[in-house]
Coordinates of C-alpha atoms in Angstrom, one line a residue:
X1 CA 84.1 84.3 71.0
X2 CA 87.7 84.6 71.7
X3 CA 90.1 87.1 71.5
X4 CA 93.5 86.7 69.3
X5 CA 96.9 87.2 70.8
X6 CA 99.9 88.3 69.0
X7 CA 101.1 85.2 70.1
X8 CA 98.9 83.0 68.1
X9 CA 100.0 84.4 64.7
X10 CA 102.2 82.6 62.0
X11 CA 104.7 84.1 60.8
X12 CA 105.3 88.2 61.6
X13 CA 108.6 88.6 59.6
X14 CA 108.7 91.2 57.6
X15 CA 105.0 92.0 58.4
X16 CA 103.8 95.2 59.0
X17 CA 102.2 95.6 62.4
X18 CA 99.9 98.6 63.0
X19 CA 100.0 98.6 67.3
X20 CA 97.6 100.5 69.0
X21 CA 99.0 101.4 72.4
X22 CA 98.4 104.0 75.5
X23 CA 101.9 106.2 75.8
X24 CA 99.5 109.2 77.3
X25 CA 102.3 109.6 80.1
X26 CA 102.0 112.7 82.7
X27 CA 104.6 115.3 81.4
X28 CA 106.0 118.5 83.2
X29 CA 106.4 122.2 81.7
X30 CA 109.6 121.2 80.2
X31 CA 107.9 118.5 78.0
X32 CA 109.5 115.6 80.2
X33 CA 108.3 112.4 81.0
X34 CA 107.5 112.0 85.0
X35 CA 106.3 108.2 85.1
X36 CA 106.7 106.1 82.4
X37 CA 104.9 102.9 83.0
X38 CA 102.8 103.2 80.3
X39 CA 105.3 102.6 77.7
X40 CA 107.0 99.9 80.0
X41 CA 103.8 98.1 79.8
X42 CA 103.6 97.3 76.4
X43 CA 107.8 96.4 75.9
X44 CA 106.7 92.6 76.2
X45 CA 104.8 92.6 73.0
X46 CA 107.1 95.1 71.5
X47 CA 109.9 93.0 72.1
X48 CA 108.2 89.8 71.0
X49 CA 107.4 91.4 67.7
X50 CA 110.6 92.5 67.4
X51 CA 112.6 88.8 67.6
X52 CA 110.1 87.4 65.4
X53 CA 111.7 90.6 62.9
X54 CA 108.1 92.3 62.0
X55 CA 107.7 96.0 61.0
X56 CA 105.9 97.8 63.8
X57 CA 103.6 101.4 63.3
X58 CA 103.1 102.6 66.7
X59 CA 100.0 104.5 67.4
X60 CA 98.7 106.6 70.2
X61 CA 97.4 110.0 71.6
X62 CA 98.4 111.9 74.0
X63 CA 96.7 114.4 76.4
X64 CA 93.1 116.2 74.7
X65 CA 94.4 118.4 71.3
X66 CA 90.8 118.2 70.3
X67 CA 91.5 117.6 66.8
X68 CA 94.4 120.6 66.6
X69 CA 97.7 120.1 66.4
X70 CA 99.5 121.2 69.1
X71 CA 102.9 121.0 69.8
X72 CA 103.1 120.0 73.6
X73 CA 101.1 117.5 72.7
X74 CA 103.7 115.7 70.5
X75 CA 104.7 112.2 70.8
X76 CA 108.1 113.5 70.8
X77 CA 109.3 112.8 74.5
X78 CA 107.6 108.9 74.5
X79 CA 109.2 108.2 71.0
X80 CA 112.2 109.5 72.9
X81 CA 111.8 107.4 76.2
X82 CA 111.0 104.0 74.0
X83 CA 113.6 104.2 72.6
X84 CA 115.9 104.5 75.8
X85 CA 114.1 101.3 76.5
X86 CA 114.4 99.4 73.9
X87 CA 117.7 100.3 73.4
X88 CA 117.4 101.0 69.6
X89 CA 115.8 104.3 67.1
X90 CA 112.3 104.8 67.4
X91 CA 111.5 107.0 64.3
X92 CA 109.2 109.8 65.2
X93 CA 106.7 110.4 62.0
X94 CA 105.8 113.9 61.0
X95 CA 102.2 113.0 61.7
X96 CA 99.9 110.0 61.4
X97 CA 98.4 109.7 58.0
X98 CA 99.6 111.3 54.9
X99 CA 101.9 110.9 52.1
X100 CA 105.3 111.6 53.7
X101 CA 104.1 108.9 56.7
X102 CA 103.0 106.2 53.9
X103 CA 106.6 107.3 52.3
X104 CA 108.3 106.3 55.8
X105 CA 105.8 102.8 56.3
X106 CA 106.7 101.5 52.9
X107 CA 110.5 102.0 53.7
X108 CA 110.9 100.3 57.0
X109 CA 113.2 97.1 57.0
X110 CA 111.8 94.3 59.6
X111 CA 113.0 95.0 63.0
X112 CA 112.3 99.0 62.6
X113 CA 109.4 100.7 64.6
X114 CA 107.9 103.9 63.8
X115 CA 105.7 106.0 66.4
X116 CA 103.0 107.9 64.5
X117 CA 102.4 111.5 65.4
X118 CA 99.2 111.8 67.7
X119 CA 96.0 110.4 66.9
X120 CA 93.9 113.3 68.2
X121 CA 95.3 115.5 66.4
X122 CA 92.5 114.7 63.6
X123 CA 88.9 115.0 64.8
X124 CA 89.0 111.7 63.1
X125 CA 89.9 109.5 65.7
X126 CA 87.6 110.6 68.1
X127 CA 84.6 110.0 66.0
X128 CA 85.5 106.5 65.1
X129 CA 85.6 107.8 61.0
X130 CA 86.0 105.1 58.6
X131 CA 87.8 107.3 56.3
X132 CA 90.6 108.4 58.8
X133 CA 90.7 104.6 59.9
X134 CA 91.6 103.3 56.6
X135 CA 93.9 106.1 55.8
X136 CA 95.8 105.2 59.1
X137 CA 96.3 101.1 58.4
X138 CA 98.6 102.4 55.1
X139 CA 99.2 99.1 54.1
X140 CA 99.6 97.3 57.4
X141 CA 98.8 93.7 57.8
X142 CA 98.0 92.8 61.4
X143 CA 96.3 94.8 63.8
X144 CA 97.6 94.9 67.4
X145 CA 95.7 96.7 70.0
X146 CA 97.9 96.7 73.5
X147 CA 96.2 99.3 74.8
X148 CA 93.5 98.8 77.3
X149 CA 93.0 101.8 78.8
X150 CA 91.1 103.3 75.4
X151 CA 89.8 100.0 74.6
X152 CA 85.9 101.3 76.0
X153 CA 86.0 104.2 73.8
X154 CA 84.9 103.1 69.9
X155 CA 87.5 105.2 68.8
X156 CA 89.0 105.0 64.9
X157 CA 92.1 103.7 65.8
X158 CA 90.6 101.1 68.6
X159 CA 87.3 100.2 66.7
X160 CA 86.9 101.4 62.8
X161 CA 90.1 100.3 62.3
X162 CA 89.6 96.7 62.3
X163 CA 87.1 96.4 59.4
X164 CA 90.1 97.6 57.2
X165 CA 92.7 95.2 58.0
X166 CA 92.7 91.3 57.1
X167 CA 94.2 90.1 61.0
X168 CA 93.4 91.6 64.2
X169 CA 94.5 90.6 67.9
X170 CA 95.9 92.3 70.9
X171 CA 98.9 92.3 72.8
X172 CA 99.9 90.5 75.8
X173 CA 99.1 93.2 78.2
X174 CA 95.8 93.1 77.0
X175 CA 95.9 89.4 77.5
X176 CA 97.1 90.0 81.0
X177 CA 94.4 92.7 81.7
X178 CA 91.7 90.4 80.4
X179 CA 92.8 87.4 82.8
X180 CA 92.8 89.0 85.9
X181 CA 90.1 90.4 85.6
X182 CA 88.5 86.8 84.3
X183 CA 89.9 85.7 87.7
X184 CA 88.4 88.3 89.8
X185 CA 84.8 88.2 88.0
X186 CA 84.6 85.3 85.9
X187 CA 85.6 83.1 88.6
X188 CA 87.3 84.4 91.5
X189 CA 88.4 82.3 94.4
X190 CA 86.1 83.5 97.9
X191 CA 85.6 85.7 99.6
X192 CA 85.8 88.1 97.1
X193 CA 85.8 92.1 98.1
X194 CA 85.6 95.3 96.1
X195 CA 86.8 98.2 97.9
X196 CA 85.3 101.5 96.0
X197 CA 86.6 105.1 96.7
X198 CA 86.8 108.1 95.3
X199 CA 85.1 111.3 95.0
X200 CA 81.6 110.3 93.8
X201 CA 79.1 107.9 93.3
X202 CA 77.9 109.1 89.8
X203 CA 80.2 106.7 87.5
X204 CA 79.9 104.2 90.3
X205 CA 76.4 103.4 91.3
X206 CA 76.2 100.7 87.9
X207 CA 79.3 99.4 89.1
X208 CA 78.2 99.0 92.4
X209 CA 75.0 96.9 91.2
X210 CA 76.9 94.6 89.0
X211 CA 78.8 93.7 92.0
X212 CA 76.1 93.7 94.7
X213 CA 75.1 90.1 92.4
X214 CA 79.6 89.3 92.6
X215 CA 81.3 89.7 95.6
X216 CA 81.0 89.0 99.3
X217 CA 82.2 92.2 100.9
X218 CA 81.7 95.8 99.9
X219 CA 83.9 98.4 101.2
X220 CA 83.4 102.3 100.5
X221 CA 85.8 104.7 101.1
X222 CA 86.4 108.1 99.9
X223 CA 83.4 110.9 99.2
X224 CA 81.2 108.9 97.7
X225 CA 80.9 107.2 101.2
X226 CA 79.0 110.2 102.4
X227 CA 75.9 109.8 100.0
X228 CA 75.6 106.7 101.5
X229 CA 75.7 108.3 105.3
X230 CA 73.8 111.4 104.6
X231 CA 71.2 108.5 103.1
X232 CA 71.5 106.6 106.8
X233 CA 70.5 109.9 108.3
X234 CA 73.9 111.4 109.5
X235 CA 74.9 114.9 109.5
X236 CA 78.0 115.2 107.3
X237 CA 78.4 119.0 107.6
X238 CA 79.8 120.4 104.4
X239 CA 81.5 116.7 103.1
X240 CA 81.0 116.3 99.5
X241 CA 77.4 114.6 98.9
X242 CA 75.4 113.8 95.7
X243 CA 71.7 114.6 97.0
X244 CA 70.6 113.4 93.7
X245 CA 71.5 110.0 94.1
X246 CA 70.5 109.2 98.0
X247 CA 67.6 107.2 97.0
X248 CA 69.8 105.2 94.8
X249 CA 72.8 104.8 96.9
X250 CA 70.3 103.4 99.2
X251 CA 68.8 101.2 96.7
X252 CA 71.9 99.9 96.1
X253 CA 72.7 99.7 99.9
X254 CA 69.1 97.2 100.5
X255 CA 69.7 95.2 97.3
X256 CA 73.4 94.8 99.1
X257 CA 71.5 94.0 102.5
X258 CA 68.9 91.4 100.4
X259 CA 72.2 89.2 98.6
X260 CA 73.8 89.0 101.6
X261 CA 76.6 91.2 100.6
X262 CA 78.4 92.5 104.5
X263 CA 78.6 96.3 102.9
X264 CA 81.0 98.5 105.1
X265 CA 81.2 102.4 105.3
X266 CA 83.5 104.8 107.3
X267 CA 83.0 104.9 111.2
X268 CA 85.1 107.7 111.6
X269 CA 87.1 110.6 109.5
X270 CA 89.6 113.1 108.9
X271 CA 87.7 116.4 109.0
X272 CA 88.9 119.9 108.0
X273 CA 87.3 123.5 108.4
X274 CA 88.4 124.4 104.8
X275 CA 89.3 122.1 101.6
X276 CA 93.1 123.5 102.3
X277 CA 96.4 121.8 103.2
X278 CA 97.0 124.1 105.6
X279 CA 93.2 124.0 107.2
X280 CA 92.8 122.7 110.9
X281 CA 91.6 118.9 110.8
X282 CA 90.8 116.5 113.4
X283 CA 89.5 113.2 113.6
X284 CA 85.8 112.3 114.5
X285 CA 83.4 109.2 114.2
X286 CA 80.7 109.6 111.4
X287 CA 78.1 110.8 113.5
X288 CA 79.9 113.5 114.8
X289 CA 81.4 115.6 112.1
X290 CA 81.3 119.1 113.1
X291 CA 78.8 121.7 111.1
X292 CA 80.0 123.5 108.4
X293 CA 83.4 120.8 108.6
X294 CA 84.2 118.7 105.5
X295 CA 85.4 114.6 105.8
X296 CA 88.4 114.4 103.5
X297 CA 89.8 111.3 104.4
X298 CA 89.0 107.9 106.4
X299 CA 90.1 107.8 110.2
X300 CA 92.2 105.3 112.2
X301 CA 88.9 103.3 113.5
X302 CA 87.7 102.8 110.0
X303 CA 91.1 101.9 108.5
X304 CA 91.2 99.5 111.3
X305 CA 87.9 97.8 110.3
X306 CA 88.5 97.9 106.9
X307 CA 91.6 96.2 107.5
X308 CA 89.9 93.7 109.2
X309 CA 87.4 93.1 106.9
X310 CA 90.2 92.0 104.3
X311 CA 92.0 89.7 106.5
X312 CA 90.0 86.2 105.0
X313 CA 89.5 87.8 101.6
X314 CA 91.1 85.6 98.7
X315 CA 90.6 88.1 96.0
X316 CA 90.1 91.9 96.2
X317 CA 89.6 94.3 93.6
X318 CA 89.7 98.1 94.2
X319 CA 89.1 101.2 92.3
X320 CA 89.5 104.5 93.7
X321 CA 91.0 106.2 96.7
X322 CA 90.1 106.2 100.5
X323 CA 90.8 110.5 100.4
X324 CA 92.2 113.4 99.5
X325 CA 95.4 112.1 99.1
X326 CA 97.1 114.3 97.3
X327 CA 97.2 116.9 100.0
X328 CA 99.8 114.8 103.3
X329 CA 96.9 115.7 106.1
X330 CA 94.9 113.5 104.1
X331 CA 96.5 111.0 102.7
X332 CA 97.0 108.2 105.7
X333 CA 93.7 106.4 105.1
X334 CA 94.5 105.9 101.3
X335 CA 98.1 104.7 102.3
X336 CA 96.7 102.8 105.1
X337 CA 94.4 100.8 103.0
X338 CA 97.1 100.0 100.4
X339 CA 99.4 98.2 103.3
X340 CA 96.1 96.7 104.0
X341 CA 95.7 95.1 100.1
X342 CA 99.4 95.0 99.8
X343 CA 99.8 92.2 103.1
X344 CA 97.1 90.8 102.6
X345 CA 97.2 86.8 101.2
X346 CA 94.2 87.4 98.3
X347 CA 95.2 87.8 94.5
X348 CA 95.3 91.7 94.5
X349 CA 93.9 93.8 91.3
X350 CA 94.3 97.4 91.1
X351 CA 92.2 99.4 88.9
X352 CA 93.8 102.7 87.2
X353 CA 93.4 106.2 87.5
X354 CA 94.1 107.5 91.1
X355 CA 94.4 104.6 92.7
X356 CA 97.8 103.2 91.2
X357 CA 99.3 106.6 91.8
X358 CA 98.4 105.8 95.4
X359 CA 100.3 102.6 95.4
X360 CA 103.2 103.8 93.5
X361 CA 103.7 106.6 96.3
X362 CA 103.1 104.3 99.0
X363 CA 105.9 102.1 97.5
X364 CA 103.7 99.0 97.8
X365 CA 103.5 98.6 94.1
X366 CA 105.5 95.3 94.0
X367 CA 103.4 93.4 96.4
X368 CA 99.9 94.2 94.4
X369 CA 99.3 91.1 92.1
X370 CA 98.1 93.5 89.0
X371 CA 97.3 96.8 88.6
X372 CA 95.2 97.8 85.7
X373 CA 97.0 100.0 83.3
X374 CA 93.3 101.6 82.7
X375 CA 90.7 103.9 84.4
X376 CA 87.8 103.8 82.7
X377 CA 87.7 100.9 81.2
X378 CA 88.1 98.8 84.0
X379 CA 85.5 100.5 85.8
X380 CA 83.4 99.6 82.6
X381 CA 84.7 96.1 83.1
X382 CA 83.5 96.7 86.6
X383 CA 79.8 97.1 85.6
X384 CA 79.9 94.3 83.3
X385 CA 80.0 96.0 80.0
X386 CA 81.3 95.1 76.9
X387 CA 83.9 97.7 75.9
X388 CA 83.8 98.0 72.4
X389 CA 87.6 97.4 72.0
X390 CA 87.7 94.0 73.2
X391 CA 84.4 93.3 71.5
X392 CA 86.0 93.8 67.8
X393 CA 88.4 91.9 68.9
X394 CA 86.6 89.1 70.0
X395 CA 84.3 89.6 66.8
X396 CA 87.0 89.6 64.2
X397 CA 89.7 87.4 66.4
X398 CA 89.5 85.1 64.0
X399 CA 88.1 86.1 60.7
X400 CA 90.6 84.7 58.7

């Protein structure tokens, strides 16, 4: 089955579009916006509904209310930013369902867009209820969901919602999200590599055996690296491991061995006598981290053989960070690895969460061929699920 695009409906004038899309931006204290490209992310298939002179309902959350309203949650600041953007009014509705928002739908002329109040401020939305769905569509025609990152959780306004409105497709940076990744799964172009970082290896390990049957390379970074090592029978001293999961990390790490999958770990790495910025740190290989000392970040050797490991790649796709890079002591190895990717001559996806942050800082972002607007869900994408966003779509695409 195949998904719908915006694109392939006739006729949007005067039709009212309920758009599901992901403006949870990162705000300070003062309730402003400190990185916006969220909402950038979608102006493509804002603006194409727009020409064609449609009536668009924006929908979102923002942050975790928990089914409360709260104020700093508001969706104030994005209605705000969009319409900097856009360069014309963005209504702000007085919440998302209810009488005074159905008054405000059914008087909006084509061309005007109205951002709904957040989603989570019901309990509703959460737990996909068929009640709240319907009560949100208020007499909305078409269904556009543009927003990836929630598309694996079957949420009201990403799954329920669907059954209550006669068309349903996504928006282009869905489409875009769903190609690249076609083109790094479906059929990538070799050698393929999936670099994997981060803290831990509980979220990962399914990921990591969908892609031991994928990709050519494997190359771990980050905590979860030290599972694996502690599993090879190093001393990591007080590095972050998941004791739990040694037998399966080395599962994983024989099933790698067995498909012929080259699977690299750190050879060396930044270690500190304290989880501080401040705390002393020095470099060693793996097998010599000092007792009681915790690896935060990847060293010079390893970036170096990492490096090389990418230099034939054609496509690589990575998901989490090489550190702690937050803190400047250990943040090289992360930074490192993104010059690496960034330089390299392979089609380049970056998956969400920590990672573009990484990217973004290390000013690299332009040279990466797509990063994924979503954490979670590509990670799901990752370990071959079927999210259930995507899969409504793809089951209702084309019910009419």
């Amino acid at each position: 089955m195949s998904i719908r695009y915006i694109d392939e409906i006739d006729n949007l004038a005067g039709k009212k579009i309920f758009m599901r899309v992901d403006f949870n931006v990162p705000l300070d204290d003062n309730q402003n916006i400190t990185e916006d490209t969220r909402i950038r992310a979608v102006l493509p298939t804002l603006n194409y509904a727009l020409d064609q002179k449609a009536k668009i309902v924006l929908a979102s959350h923002l942050g975790r209310p928990k089914g409360e309203r709260k104020e700093k949650y508001s969706m104030a600041p994005a209605a705000k930013r969009l319409s900097r953007l856009l360069g014309k009014e963005v209504k702000l509705a007085p919440d998302c369902i209810g009488p005074e928002v159905h008054a405000m739908v059914d008087a909006m002329q084509p061309g005007d867009i109205i951002m709904l109040e957040n989603l989570r401020f019901y309990q509703g939305e959460e737990k996909n209820d068929a009640d709240f769905a319907k009560e949100l569509v208020n007499g909305c025609e078409i269904y556009v969901n543009d927003a990836f990152a929630v598309s694996h959780r079957a949420h009201a306004s990403v799954e329920a919602i669907t059954n209550f409105i006669p068309v349903v497709s996504a928006g282009f940076l869905m489409k875009n999200e769903m190609n690249y990744f076609d083109k790094a799964m479906q059929n990538p172009i070799r050698p393929l590599v999936a670099i994997l970082g981060g803290a831990k290896v509980s979220g990962k390990i399914e990921v990591l055996e969908n892609l031991c049957d994928k990709v050519d390379k494997i190359i771990i970074g980050g905590g979860m690296a030290f599972t694996f090592l502690k599993g090879l029978g190093y001393n990591v001293g007080k590095s972050l491991v998941e004791d739990s999961l040694i037998d399966t990390a080395m599962a994983t790490f024989k099933k790698a061995a067995e498909k012929g999958v080259k699977f690299y770990l750190p050879v060396d790495c930044v270690v500190a006598d304290q989880f501080n910025p401040a705390a002393e740190t020095k470099v060693c290989t793996v097998q010599e981290i000092p007792e009681g000392w915790m690896a935060l970040d990847i060293g010079p050797a390893t970036v170096t053989l990492f490096a090389e490991a990418l230099q034939n790649s054609k496509t690589i796709v990575w998901n989490g960070p090489m550190g702690v890079f937050e803190m400047d002591a250990f943040s090289r190895g992360t930074f490192a690895m993104v010059s690496a990717v960034a330089n390299s001559y392979a089609l380049t996806i970056v998956g969400g969460g920590d990672t573009d942050v990484a990217v973004h800082r290390a000013g690299e972002y332009a040279k990466i061929s797509y990063i994924s607007t979503g954490g979670g869900a590509f990670l799901e994408l990752l370990e071959g699920k079927k999210l259930p966003g995507i899969k409504v779509l793809e089951d209702n695409g084309h019910k009419h």
